[in-house]
PDB file of C-alpha atoms in Angstrom:
ATOM      1  CA  GLN A  23    -103.798-193.324 184.347  1.00 74.00           C
ATOM      2  CA  TYR A  24    -102.341-196.080 182.179  1.00 80.00           C
ATOM      3  CA  ASP A  25     -98.887-197.319 183.100  1.00 88.00           C
ATOM      4  CA  PRO A  26     -97.726-200.330 181.064  1.00 92.00           C
ATOM      5  CA  GLU A  27     -95.462-201.504 183.891  1.00 96.00           C
ATOM      6  CA  LYS A  28     -98.157-201.711 186.586  1.00 97.00           C
ATOM      7  CA  LEU A  29    -100.823-204.377 187.101  1.00 98.00           C
ATOM      8  CA  THR A  30    -103.846-202.312 186.127  1.00 97.00           C
ATOM      9  CA  ALA A  31    -106.990-202.499 184.033  1.00 96.00           C
ATOM     10  CA  ALA A  32    -109.589-200.292 182.408  1.00 96.00           C
ATOM     11  CA  HIS A  33    -113.308-200.908 182.991  1.00 96.00           C
ATOM     12  CA  ARG A  34    -116.304-198.826 181.946  1.00 96.00           C
ATOM     13  CA  THR A  35    -118.160-198.650 185.270  1.00 96.00           C
ATOM     14  CA  LEU A  36    -116.253-200.169 188.204  1.00 97.00           C
ATOM     15  CA  PRO A  37    -114.932-197.569 190.639  1.00 97.00           C
ATOM     16  CA  PHE A  38    -111.274-196.631 190.394  1.00 96.00           C
ATOM     17  CA  GLY A  39    -109.278-198.595 192.945  1.00 96.00           C
ATOM     18  CA  THR A  40    -111.363-201.762 192.573  1.00 97.00           C
ATOM     19  CA  ARG A  41    -109.132-204.824 192.838  1.00 98.00           C
ATOM     20  CA  LEU A  42    -109.928-207.639 190.421  1.00 98.00           C
ATOM     21  CA  LYS A  43    -108.632-211.161 190.138  1.00 98.00           C
ATOM     22  CA  VAL A  44    -108.462-211.826 186.391  1.00 98.00           C
ATOM     23  CA  THR A  45    -108.130-215.461 185.301  1.00 98.00           C
ATOM     24  CA  ASP A  46    -107.391-216.690 181.787  1.00 97.00           C
ATOM     25  CA  ARG A  47    -110.094-219.281 181.098  1.00 96.00           C
ATOM     26  CA  LYS A  48    -107.828-221.205 178.730  1.00 95.00           C
ATOM     27  CA  THR A  49    -104.793-221.646 180.990  1.00 96.00           C
ATOM     28  CA  GLY A  50    -106.051-220.939 184.503  1.00 97.00           C
ATOM     29  CA  ARG A  51    -103.326-218.323 185.091  1.00 97.00           C
ATOM     30  CA  SER A  52    -104.421-215.397 187.258  1.00 97.00           C
ATOM     31  CA  VAL A  53    -103.302-211.879 188.021  1.00 98.00           C
ATOM     32  CA  GLU A  54    -104.599-209.257 190.432  1.00 98.00           C
ATOM     33  CA  VAL A  55    -105.125-205.835 188.886  1.00 98.00           C
ATOM     34  CA  VAL A  56    -106.454-202.473 190.021  1.00 97.00           C
ATOM     35  CA  VAL A  57    -108.982-200.543 187.935  1.00 97.00           C
ATOM     36  CA  ASN A  58    -107.461-197.154 187.203  1.00 96.00           C
ATOM     37  CA  ASP A  59    -108.834-196.171 183.799  1.00 95.00           C
ATOM     38  CA  ARG A  60    -112.034-196.143 181.730  1.00 96.00           C
ATOM     39  CA  GLY A  61    -112.631-198.397 178.758  1.00 95.00           C
ATOM     40  CA  PRO A  62    -112.609-200.477 176.707  1.00 95.00           C
ATOM     41  CA  PHE A  63    -114.872-198.795 174.220  1.00 92.00           C
ATOM     42  CA  THR A  64    -114.926-201.666 171.744  1.00 92.00           C
ATOM     43  CA  ARG A  65    -118.128-203.696 171.584  1.00 93.00           C
ATOM     44  CA  GLY A  66    -117.901-207.097 173.253  1.00 91.00           C
ATOM     45  CA  ARG A  67    -114.913-206.257 175.438  1.00 93.00           C
ATOM     46  CA  VAL A  68    -115.163-205.807 179.188  1.00 93.00           C
ATOM     47  CA  LEU A  69    -111.584-205.158 180.345  1.00 95.00           C
ATOM     48  CA  ASP A  70    -108.404-203.701 178.935  1.00 95.00           C
ATOM     49  CA  LEU A  71    -105.347-205.005 180.764  1.00 96.00           C
ATOM     50  CA  SER A  72    -102.032-203.234 181.096  1.00 96.00           C
ATOM     51  CA  LEU A  73     -99.016-204.656 179.305  1.00 96.00           C
ATOM     52  CA  ALA A  74     -97.624-205.971 182.617  1.00 97.00           C
ATOM     53  CA  ALA A  75    -100.874-207.799 183.409  1.00 97.00           C
ATOM     54  CA  ALA A  76    -101.058-209.293 179.909  1.00 96.00           C
ATOM     55  CA  LYS A  77     -97.449-210.465 180.223  1.00 96.00           C
ATOM     56  CA  GLN A  78     -98.143-212.097 183.579  1.00 96.00           C
ATOM     57  CA  LEU A  79    -101.116-213.949 182.076  1.00 96.00           C
ATOM     58  CA  ARG A  80     -98.968-214.792 179.034  1.00 95.00           C
ATOM     59  CA  ILE A  81    -101.629-213.633 176.584  1.00 95.00           C
ATOM     60  CA  LEU A  82     -99.567-211.191 174.525  1.00 91.00           C
ATOM     61  CA  GLY A  83     -99.309-213.569 171.573  1.00 89.00           C
ATOM     62  CA  ARG A  84    -103.072-214.053 171.482  1.00 86.00           C
ATOM     63  CA  GLY A  85    -103.975-210.392 171.724  1.00 81.00           C
ATOM     64  CA  LEU A  86    -107.463-211.156 173.033  1.00 90.00           C
ATOM     65  CA  ALA A  87    -108.335-213.694 175.691  1.00 94.00           C
ATOM     66  CA  ARG A  88    -111.465-214.898 177.399  1.00 94.00           C
ATOM     67  CA  VAL A  89    -111.076-214.233 181.089  1.00 96.00           C
ATOM     68  CA  THR A  90    -113.133-214.238 184.235  1.00 95.00           C
ATOM     69  CA  ALA A  91    -112.846-211.358 186.660  1.00 96.00           C
ATOM     70  CA  SER A  92    -113.908-211.290 190.277  1.00 96.00           C
ATOM     71  CA  VAL A  93    -113.751-208.459 192.783  1.00 95.00           C
ATOM     72  CA  GLU A  94    -111.116-209.028 195.460  1.00 91.00           C
ATOM     73  CA  GLN A  95    -111.796-207.891 199.014  1.00 79.00           C
TER      74      GLN A  95
END
């Protein structure tokens, strides 16, 4: 369930509880998030980040960002 204050993300198919390292390709900043929701349902988008995760990456002003995501063990 979405909580804007937690480091979470939505993904269409990854299992809930999957930990991802999400890195902003422009700045190199990273954040670790946990998949806890489904989405995004907009074509061309792979992840929806919580407000807290977007703040940590400092991408709020851009709205959209190109990121890489890798599964953390």
